[in-house]
Amino acid sequence: MENKKVLIIGAGIAGLSAGSYLERNGYDTEIFEAHKLPGGVCTAWKRGKYIFDYCIHWLMGTKEGTGFDTVWDELGALENEKGEKATIRNFEEFTRIETSDGDVVRLYADLDKLEEEFLRVAPEDEKQIRKFIKDLKKLAEFKQAVATENWGIWDKLKFWVGNALSFFKVIKYAQLTIGELADKWENSKLQVVFNSVIPSSWSAISLVQGLAMQHVKAAGYPVGGSLPFAQNIERRYLQLGGEINYSSKVGEIMVEDDHAVGVRLKNGEEYFGDDIVSAVDGYTTLYEMLDGCYLSSKLEKAYKEFSRFPSSVYLGFGLAKELSDLPHTMFLRLSEPLTLPDGSSHECISLRVYHYDPTLAPEGKTAVTVMLNTWKDTYWENLAQEDFEVYKEAKSKIGDKVLGILDDKFPGFSSAVEEIDISTPHTVKRYTGNWHGSYEGFAPTSEALMTNLPKEVPELDNCYMIGHWTEPGGGIPPAALDGRNLARKLCERDSKQFRTSIM
C-alpha cells in the first residue's frame, strides 16, 4: 500500500515540524517554500562580517522537563550537524527599562531579585508586588502539554491535575490586558514599565509568562540564534526523507468537488497530493490561494476584527567594540518622540546588544539591533514600488536618527559602526509574504487567545492550516507544536499509532 502524499506550503517552523513528524509516521511529504532559506520569520542575514538576527530573543523549552524541550529534542532544533547541543544563555536580567526621570528599572530573571527591585521603585505597592511575584512563581511551575506517543485519558487527567494551580494563573493573566495590569500599581514608574514592553491592549500573559520562565531557566537563548535553529530542524526533516522545493511560491490550492487535490505554483507547475497543509499566513491561504471560497464566520471575524502583531523597521549595526559593559537588552526612553516617515511615533526604542553570541560578529566586535514596531506596512510597500530611491533615502534618514540617539546615550557609538542594515515592512513582505508584514500573526489580545481557530479549512476536505495565524499570540514553540499536533491528528484519522521516534 502506497504512503499518503502530503504537500506542505511553507518551510517555516510549523511547516518543517509537520513534515518531520509526518515523515516519521509513514507519510511522504514535500514542502514548497517561496524563499531560498528555511525558517520564515525565524531568520537572520549576513552583512559584511556581521549577522543580524530577526527572531529568537528567548525560547521556551530550553530546560529539560518543561514541555517544549521534548519538541526541540524530537526536531533536532538545538543540535548541529555534528550532533553537538547548542549553548544556552540564561540572563540575569530579562530586560532593562528607562523611565522618564532617568531611573532604570531592571526586570531580573530571578523573581526574588525582581521583587526587591519593584519594592525599591514602588514601596507603596508592597502588597500588590508580593502578590504578583507569588503569581509569577506559580506560573513558573506550568508545564506545556506535549502529548507522548501513547498519551491516554489517564495521562491527560494526571497532567492537568498536576498543573491545575499554575494553569489557573495562566487563565487569570490571559484574561487581563497589560494596561489593566499596569493600572493596578499606584506607582507611576511601574505603570510605565508594564506599558513599555508590549501594547496595553494585549493580554498580560504575553509578558508575565516570559518573566516567569526566566526564573526557572526554562526560556534561555540558544547561541547561534534563529537561522541555525531553523536549519537544524530542516536537516532532521531531510534526513527523514522529506523534500523541500525552494524558490517555489504557491499561487493556488487546487480543488475538485470541495476536496483539496494539489497546489499550483506561481510559475504554473502543478503538484498533486492526498492532503494539503498550509503553514503560511492565513489570509494568503484563505483569500488568495483559495480565493475566499472557504470561510466560516469565525475566520471572517478574525481577519476583519482581530488585532495583529506589527511589522517592523529593523536596524542592525555592526560595531568594532565589545560592548560587554552594556545590558543585553533595554528599552531606552527618548527625550522627544522618534517619528518614522510612515507617521508612527516612538517614545522609547528597543535595543539588543548581542555580546552574548560570539557567532554573530568577529572577535572583539558586536552586533546590535533596534526594533521599531509599525502597523503602517502599506506606506512602505507603496513607497518602495513608486520610487525606490526615495524609499532608500527614507531608510537612511531613520538610520541617521537612531544613530544620533545611540550616540547621545552611548558616546562614541557611531564612530565604531562598521556595518548598517535596515529592513522595513516591505522587506518582511518580500521575503516571507506575511500578511501586512506581521512578524507573528494575530496579536495576543484576550479575545484572540480565547478563540479556538480551526485547523481544517471549512467545508474543504483534506486541507489544513497551521502556524502563527491559527495560534493567536504566535511564537516559535506554538508553531512547532502545531505541526506535531497536526501529524498526530492525521495519524488518528488514518488509524495509525502516532510516533515521535525515528524509524
mmCIF file of N, CA, C and O in Angstrom, residues 187-262:
data_model
loop_
_atom_site.group_PDB
_atom_site.id
_atom_site.type_symbol
_atom_site.label_atom_id
_atom_site.label_comp_id
_atom_site.label_asym_id
_atom_site.label_seq_id
_atom_site.Cartn_x
_atom_site.Cartn_y
_atom_site.Cartn_z
ATOM 1 N N ASN A 187 2.269 53.246 41.820
ATOM 2 C CA ASN A 187 3.492 53.919 41.403
ATOM 3 C C ASN A 187 3.522 54.127 39.891
ATOM 4 O O ASN A 187 3.319 53.187 39.117
ATOM 5 N N SER A 188 3.765 55.366 39.468
ATOM 6 C CA SER A 188 3.740 55.687 38.038
ATOM 7 C C SER A 188 4.885 55.013 37.274
ATOM 8 O O SER A 188 4.742 54.701 36.089
ATOM 9 N N LYS A 189 6.016 54.792 37.937
ATOM 10 C CA LYS A 189 7.139 54.142 37.248
ATOM 11 C C LYS A 189 6.786 52.707 36.863
ATOM 12 O O LYS A 189 7.104 52.258 35.754
ATOM 13 N N LEU A 190 6.143 51.987 37.777
ATOM 14 C CA LEU A 190 5.737 50.622 37.445
ATOM 15 C C LEU A 190 4.693 50.617 36.345
ATOM 16 O O LEU A 190 4.679 49.720 35.497
ATOM 17 N N GLN A 191 3.827 51.616 36.333
ATOM 18 C CA GLN A 191 2.867 51.720 35.245
ATOM 19 C C GLN A 191 3.586 51.889 33.912
ATOM 20 O O GLN A 191 3.230 51.241 32.915
ATOM 21 N N VAL A 192 4.612 52.724 33.886
ATOM 22 C CA VAL A 192 5.406 52.938 32.670
ATOM 23 C C VAL A 192 6.116 51.657 32.262
ATOM 24 O O VAL A 192 6.142 51.290 31.083
ATOM 25 N N VAL A 193 6.687 50.957 33.250
ATOM 26 C CA VAL A 193 7.416 49.715 32.962
ATOM 27 C C VAL A 193 6.525 48.718 32.240
ATOM 28 O O VAL A 193 6.899 48.144 31.215
ATOM 29 N N PHE A 194 5.316 48.500 32.749
ATOM 30 C CA PHE A 194 4.446 47.485 32.168
ATOM 31 C C PHE A 194 3.857 47.920 30.829
ATOM 32 O O PHE A 194 3.524 47.082 29.998
ATOM 33 N N ASN A 195 3.767 49.210 30.605
ATOM 34 C CA ASN A 195 3.247 49.690 29.324
ATOM 35 C C ASN A 195 4.333 49.901 28.279
ATOM 36 O O ASN A 195 4.028 50.256 27.138
ATOM 37 N N SER A 196 5.593 49.670 28.638
ATOM 38 C CA SER A 196 6.699 49.916 27.709
ATOM 39 C C SER A 196 6.989 48.738 26.798
ATOM 40 O O SER A 196 7.440 48.909 25.668
ATOM 41 N N VAL A 197 6.761 47.529 27.286
ATOM 42 C CA VAL A 197 7.249 46.338 26.593
ATOM 43 C C VAL A 197 6.331 45.897 25.469
ATOM 44 O O VAL A 197 6.783 45.560 24.370
ATOM 45 N N ILE A 198 5.008 45.875 25.738
ATOM 46 C CA ILE A 198 4.042 45.445 24.723
ATOM 47 C C ILE A 198 2.846 46.389 24.746
ATOM 48 O O ILE A 198 2.633 47.095 25.742
ATOM 49 N N PRO A 199 2.033 46.426 23.684
ATOM 50 C CA PRO A 199 0.857 47.308 23.660
ATOM 51 C C PRO A 199 -0.089 47.042 24.817
ATOM 52 O O PRO A 199 -0.289 45.889 25.230
ATOM 53 N N SER A 200 -0.713 48.089 25.334
ATOM 54 C CA SER A 200 -1.547 47.984 26.528
ATOM 55 C C SER A 200 -2.804 47.143 26.311
ATOM 56 O O SER A 200 -3.390 46.640 27.274
ATOM 57 N N SER A 201 -3.232 46.964 25.055
ATOM 58 C CA SER A 201 -4.454 46.187 24.782
ATOM 59 C C SER A 201 -4.182 44.681 24.710
ATOM 60 O O SER A 201 -5.118 43.881 24.656
ATOM 61 N N TRP A 202 -2.926 44.281 24.698
ATOM 62 C CA TRP A 202 -2.589 42.860 24.606
ATOM 63 C C TRP A 202 -2.737 42.181 25.959
ATOM 64 O O TRP A 202 -2.652 42.813 27.013
ATOM 65 N N SER A 203 -2.895 40.875 25.918
ATOM 66 C CA SER A 203 -3.023 40.098 27.143
ATOM 67 C C SER A 203 -1.739 40.157 27.964
ATOM 68 O O SER A 203 -0.628 40.059 27.432
ATOM 69 N N ALA A 204 -1.904 40.268 29.275
ATOM 70 C CA ALA A 204 -0.748 40.338 30.173
ATOM 71 C C ALA A 204 0.059 39.042 30.175
ATOM 72 O O ALA A 204 1.253 39.061 30.488
ATOM 73 N N ILE A 205 -0.560 37.920 29.795
ATOM 74 C CA ILE A 205 0.167 36.649 29.826
ATOM 75 C C ILE A 205 1.362 36.668 28.890
ATOM 76 O O ILE A 205 2.364 35.990 29.130
ATOM 77 N N SER A 206 1.295 37.465 27.823
ATOM 78 C CA SER A 206 2.395 37.506 26.854
ATOM 79 C C SER A 206 3.662 38.112 27.454
ATOM 80 O O SER A 206 4.753 37.895 26.932
ATOM 81 N N LEU A 207 3.538 38.855 28.542
ATOM 82 C CA LEU A 207 4.713 39.371 29.249
ATOM 83 C C LEU A 207 5.045 38.540 30.478
ATOM 84 O O LEU A 207 6.191 38.109 30.654
ATOM 85 N N VAL A 208 4.028 38.263 31.300
ATOM 86 C CA VAL A 208 4.329 37.649 32.595
ATOM 87 C C VAL A 208 4.796 36.199 32.477
ATOM 88 O O VAL A 208 5.603 35.739 33.284
ATOM 89 N N GLN A 209 4.338 35.477 31.454
ATOM 90 C CA GLN A 209 4.794 34.101 31.311
ATOM 91 C C GLN A 209 6.269 34.056 30.948
ATOM 92 O O GLN A 209 7.021 33.208 31.436
ATOM 93 N N GLY A 210 6.703 35.005 30.094
ATOM 94 C CA GLY A 210 8.124 35.089 29.769
ATOM 95 C C GLY A 210 8.956 35.406 30.991
ATOM 96 O O GLY A 210 10.027 34.814 31.208
ATOM 97 N N LEU A 211 8.476 36.327 31.827
ATOM 98 C CA LEU A 211 9.167 36.655 33.075
ATOM 99 C C LEU A 211 9.267 35.426 33.981
ATOM 100 O O LEU A 211 10.318 35.146 34.561
ATOM 101 N N ALA A 212 8.152 34.710 34.112
ATOM 102 C CA ALA A 212 8.116 33.550 34.992
ATOM 103 C C ALA A 212 9.088 32.462 34.544
ATOM 104 O O ALA A 212 9.810 31.865 35.362
ATOM 105 N N MET A 213 9.144 32.198 33.239
ATOM 106 C CA MET A 213 10.011 31.139 32.721
ATOM 107 C C MET A 213 11.492 31.458 32.918
ATOM 108 O O MET A 213 12.318 30.556 33.030
ATOM 109 N N GLN A 214 11.837 32.755 32.964
ATOM 110 C CA GLN A 214 13.231 33.122 33.203
ATOM 111 C C GLN A 214 13.682 32.642 34.584
ATOM 112 O O GLN A 214 14.837 32.263 34.788
ATOM 113 N N HIS A 215 12.769 32.677 35.535
ATOM 114 C CA HIS A 215 13.099 32.340 36.924
ATOM 115 C C HIS A 215 13.619 30.908 37.052
ATOM 116 O O HIS A 215 14.521 30.633 37.857
ATOM 117 N N VAL A 216 13.055 29.992 36.264
ATOM 118 C CA VAL A 216 13.456 28.581 36.351
ATOM 119 C C VAL A 216 14.383 28.195 35.200
ATOM 120 O O VAL A 216 14.623 27.015 34.946
ATOM 121 N N LYS A 217 14.888 29.203 34.493
ATOM 122 C CA LYS A 217 15.822 28.980 33.374
ATOM 123 C C LYS A 217 15.229 28.055 32.310
ATOM 124 O O LYS A 217 15.901 27.186 31.773
ATOM 125 N N ALA A 218 13.945 28.270 32.027
ATOM 126 C CA ALA A 218 13.256 27.451 31.029
ATOM 127 C C ALA A 218 13.056 28.185 29.718
ATOM 128 O O ALA A 218 12.402 27.674 28.819
ATOM 129 N N ALA A 219 13.610 29.407 29.608
ATOM 130 C CA ALA A 219 13.432 30.196 28.390
ATOM 131 C C ALA A 219 14.706 30.974 28.101
ATOM 132 O O ALA A 219 14.737 32.197 28.139
ATOM 133 N N GLY A 220 15.768 30.250 27.806
ATOM 134 C CA GLY A 220 17.052 30.862 27.516
ATOM 135 C C GLY A 220 17.220 31.165 26.038
ATOM 136 O O GLY A 220 16.291 31.002 25.233
ATOM 137 N N TYR A 221 18.426 31.589 25.697
ATOM 138 C CA TYR A 221 18.750 31.933 24.308
ATOM 139 C C TYR A 221 19.749 30.920 23.757
ATOM 140 O O TYR A 221 20.820 30.721 24.341
ATOM 141 N N PRO A 222 19.434 30.252 22.628
ATOM 142 C CA PRO A 222 20.385 29.307 22.028
ATOM 143 C C PRO A 222 21.426 30.056 21.198
ATOM 144 O O PRO A 222 21.078 30.748 20.236
ATOM 145 N N VAL A 223 22.675 29.948 21.580
ATOM 146 C CA VAL A 223 23.746 30.635 20.860
ATOM 147 C C VAL A 223 23.751 30.179 19.404
ATOM 148 O O VAL A 223 23.664 28.989 19.099
ATOM 149 N N GLY A 224 23.858 31.125 18.501
ATOM 150 C CA GLY A 224 23.737 30.872 17.068
ATOM 151 C C GLY A 224 22.496 31.544 16.529
ATOM 152 O O GLY A 224 22.455 31.973 15.383
ATOM 153 N N GLY A 225 21.448 31.605 17.383
ATOM 154 C CA GLY A 225 20.250 32.341 17.012
ATOM 155 C C GLY A 225 19.296 31.618 16.089
ATOM 156 O O GLY A 225 19.241 30.388 16.033
ATOM 157 N N SER A 226 18.572 32.395 15.309
ATOM 158 C CA SER A 226 17.384 31.920 14.600
ATOM 159 C C SER A 226 17.658 31.029 13.394
ATOM 160 O O SER A 226 17.047 29.967 13.242
ATOM 161 N N LEU A 227 18.550 31.456 12.507
ATOM 162 C CA LEU A 227 18.734 30.697 11.265
ATOM 163 C C LEU A 227 19.315 29.312 11.513
ATOM 164 O O LEU A 227 18.801 28.323 10.963
ATOM 165 N N PRO A 228 20.367 29.163 12.336
ATOM 166 C CA PRO A 228 20.833 27.808 12.631
ATOM 167 C C PRO A 228 19.764 26.937 13.284
ATOM 168 O O PRO A 228 19.694 25.737 13.023
ATOM 169 N N PHE A 229 18.926 27.547 14.119
ATOM 170 C CA PHE A 229 17.821 26.825 14.744
ATOM 171 C C PHE A 229 16.903 26.234 13.671
ATOM 172 O O PHE A 229 16.563 25.047 13.691
ATOM 173 N N ALA A 230 16.515 27.064 12.690
ATOM 174 C CA ALA A 230 15.651 26.593 11.599
ATOM 175 C C ALA A 230 16.365 25.563 10.737
ATOM 176 O O ALA A 230 15.766 24.563 10.311
ATOM 177 N N GLN A 231 17.643 25.784 10.473
ATOM 178 C CA GLN A 231 18.404 24.856 9.632
ATOM 179 C C GLN A 231 18.598 23.505 10.310
ATOM 180 O O GLN A 231 18.662 22.476 9.635
ATOM 181 N N ASN A 232 18.682 23.497 11.632
ATOM 182 C CA ASN A 232 18.775 22.228 12.351
ATOM 183 C C ASN A 232 17.508 21.400 12.159
ATOM 184 O O ASN A 232 17.560 20.186 11.950
ATOM 185 N N ILE A 233 16.351 22.061 12.230
ATOM 186 C CA ILE A 233 15.077 21.357 12.021
ATOM 187 C C ILE A 233 14.965 20.891 10.571
ATOM 188 O O ILE A 233 14.519 19.772 10.295
ATOM 189 N N GLU A 234 15.406 21.739 9.650
ATOM 190 C CA GLU A 234 15.406 21.375 8.224
ATOM 191 C C GLU A 234 16.257 20.131 7.994
ATOM 192 O O GLU A 234 15.852 19.206 7.269
ATOM 193 N N ARG A 235 17.439 20.097 8.610
ATOM 194 C CA ARG A 235 18.350 18.961 8.398
ATOM 195 C C ARG A 235 17.715 17.662 8.877
ATOM 196 O O ARG A 235 17.786 16.629 8.191
ATOM 197 N N ARG A 236 17.084 17.682 10.042
ATOM 198 C CA ARG A 236 16.423 16.473 10.552
ATOM 199 C C ARG A 236 15.302 16.042 9.605
ATOM 200 O O ARG A 236 15.146 14.838 9.314
ATOM 201 N N TYR A 237 14.541 16.997 9.103
ATOM 202 C CA TYR A 237 13.446 16.685 8.178
ATOM 203 C C TYR A 237 13.977 16.025 6.902
ATOM 204 O O TYR A 237 13.429 15.016 6.435
ATOM 205 N N LEU A 238 15.044 16.566 6.344
ATOM 206 C CA LEU A 238 15.617 15.999 5.118
ATOM 207 C C LEU A 238 16.206 14.610 5.369
ATOM 208 O O LEU A 238 16.105 13.721 4.520
ATOM 209 N N GLN A 239 16.793 14.405 6.532
ATOM 210 C CA GLN A 239 17.343 13.094 6.880
ATOM 211 C C GLN A 239 16.250 12.030 6.964
ATOM 212 O O GLN A 239 16.486 10.856 6.692
ATOM 213 N N LEU A 240 15.046 12.481 7.316
ATOM 214 C CA LEU A 240 13.916 11.559 7.408
ATOM 215 C C LEU A 240 13.321 11.220 6.047
ATOM 216 O O LEU A 240 12.427 10.374 5.952
ATOM 217 N N GLY A 241 13.799 11.895 4.999
ATOM 218 C CA GLY A 241 13.326 11.603 3.650
ATOM 219 C C GLY A 241 12.434 12.652 3.042
ATOM 220 O O GLY A 241 11.916 12.462 1.931
ATOM 221 N N GLY A 242 12.239 13.766 3.745
ATOM 222 C CA GLY A 242 11.396 14.823 3.216
ATOM 223 C C GLY A 242 12.048 15.571 2.064
ATOM 224 O O GLY A 242 13.261 15.513 1.874
ATOM 225 N N GLU A 243 11.241 16.296 1.305
ATOM 226 C CA GLU A 243 11.729 17.097 0.176
ATOM 227 C C GLU A 243 11.309 18.556 0.358
ATOM 228 O O GLU A 243 10.208 18.829 0.826
ATOM 229 N N ILE A 244 12.204 19.467 -0.014
ATOM 230 C CA ILE A 244 11.869 20.887 0.018
ATOM 231 C C ILE A 244 12.169 21.500 -1.347
ATOM 232 O O ILE A 244 13.270 21.328 -1.887
ATOM 233 N N ASN A 245 11.195 22.189 -1.883
ATOM 234 C CA ASN A 245 11.371 22.942 -3.127
ATOM 235 C C ASN A 245 11.479 24.423 -2.767
ATOM 236 O O ASN A 245 10.480 25.042 -2.397
ATOM 237 N N TYR A 246 12.692 24.967 -2.847
ATOM 238 C CA TYR A 246 12.879 26.382 -2.547
ATOM 239 C C TYR A 246 12.613 27.239 -3.783
ATOM 240 O O TYR A 246 12.578 26.733 -4.908
ATOM 241 N N SER A 247 12.441 28.524 -3.565
ATOM 242 C CA SER A 247 12.090 29.466 -4.643
ATOM 243 C C SER A 247 10.886 28.948 -5.422
ATOM 244 O O SER A 247 10.820 29.053 -6.651
ATOM 245 N N SER A 248 9.929 28.393 -4.691
ATOM 246 C CA SER A 248 8.740 27.771 -5.293
ATOM 247 C C SER A 248 7.499 28.315 -4.605
ATOM 248 O O SER A 248 6.971 27.724 -3.655
ATOM 249 N N LYS A 249 7.021 29.443 -5.079
ATOM 250 C CA LYS A 249 5.891 30.110 -4.450
ATOM 251 C C LYS A 249 4.581 29.521 -4.944
ATOM 252 O O LYS A 249 4.319 29.452 -6.147
ATOM 253 N N VAL A 250 3.743 29.108 -4.002
ATOM 254 C CA VAL A 250 2.437 28.548 -4.337
ATOM 255 C C VAL A 250 1.448 29.682 -4.600
ATOM 256 O O VAL A 250 1.340 30.623 -3.812
ATOM 257 N N GLY A 251 0.737 29.588 -5.711
ATOM 258 C CA GLY A 251 -0.259 30.602 -6.045
ATOM 259 C C GLY A 251 -1.677 30.155 -5.794
ATOM 260 O O GLY A 251 -2.567 30.977 -5.570
ATOM 261 N N GLU A 252 -1.895 28.823 -5.811
ATOM 262 C CA GLU A 252 -3.269 28.321 -5.713
ATOM 263 C C GLU A 252 -3.282 26.926 -5.108
ATOM 264 O O GLU A 252 -2.414 26.092 -5.388
ATOM 265 N N ILE A 253 -4.269 26.686 -4.251
ATOM 266 C CA ILE A 253 -4.574 25.324 -3.811
ATOM 267 C C ILE A 253 -5.653 24.797 -4.739
ATOM 268 O O ILE A 253 -6.733 25.390 -4.859
ATOM 269 N N MET A 254 -5.350 23.732 -5.439
ATOM 270 C CA MET A 254 -6.287 23.194 -6.433
ATOM 271 C C MET A 254 -7.376 22.371 -5.742
ATOM 272 O O MET A 254 -7.083 21.588 -4.833
ATOM 273 N N VAL A 255 -8.605 22.590 -6.187
ATOM 274 C CA VAL A 255 -9.769 21.977 -5.550
ATOM 275 C C VAL A 255 -10.631 21.287 -6.592
ATOM 276 O O VAL A 255 -10.861 21.813 -7.684
ATOM 277 N N GLU A 256 -11.120 20.095 -6.261
ATOM 278 C CA GLU A 256 -12.096 19.390 -7.082
ATOM 279 C C GLU A 256 -13.209 18.885 -6.177
ATOM 280 O O GLU A 256 -12.946 18.141 -5.223
ATOM 281 N N ASP A 257 -14.432 19.315 -6.453
ATOM 282 C CA ASP A 257 -15.603 18.885 -5.667
ATOM 283 C C ASP A 257 -15.376 19.067 -4.161
ATOM 284 O O ASP A 257 -15.590 18.137 -3.358
ATOM 285 N N ASP A 258 -14.940 20.253 -3.783
ATOM 286 C CA ASP A 258 -14.690 20.602 -2.372
ATOM 287 C C ASP A 258 -13.692 19.658 -1.704
ATOM 288 O O ASP A 258 -13.808 19.327 -0.510
ATOM 289 N N HIS A 259 -12.715 19.263 -2.474
ATOM 290 C CA HIS A 259 -11.657 18.377 -1.987
ATOM 291 C C HIS A 259 -10.321 18.939 -2.477
ATOM 292 O O HIS A 259 -10.125 19.109 -3.683
ATOM 293 N N ALA A 260 -9.413 19.249 -1.564
ATOM 294 C CA ALA A 260 -8.103 19.776 -1.960
ATOM 295 C C ALA A 260 -7.280 18.657 -2.577
ATOM 296 O O ALA A 260 -7.099 17.593 -1.970
ATOM 297 N N VAL A 261 -6.785 18.895 -3.783
ATOM 298 C CA VAL A 261 -6.088 17.819 -4.501
ATOM 299 C C VAL A 261 -4.635 18.154 -4.834
ATOM 300 O O VAL A 261 -3.877 17.268 -5.239
ATOM 301 N N GLY A 262 -4.235 19.415 -4.706
ATOM 302 C CA GLY A 262 -2.863 19.747 -5.074
ATOM 303 C C GLY A 262 -2.588 21.229 -4.974
ATOM 304 O O GLY A 262 -3.418 22.009 -4.483
#
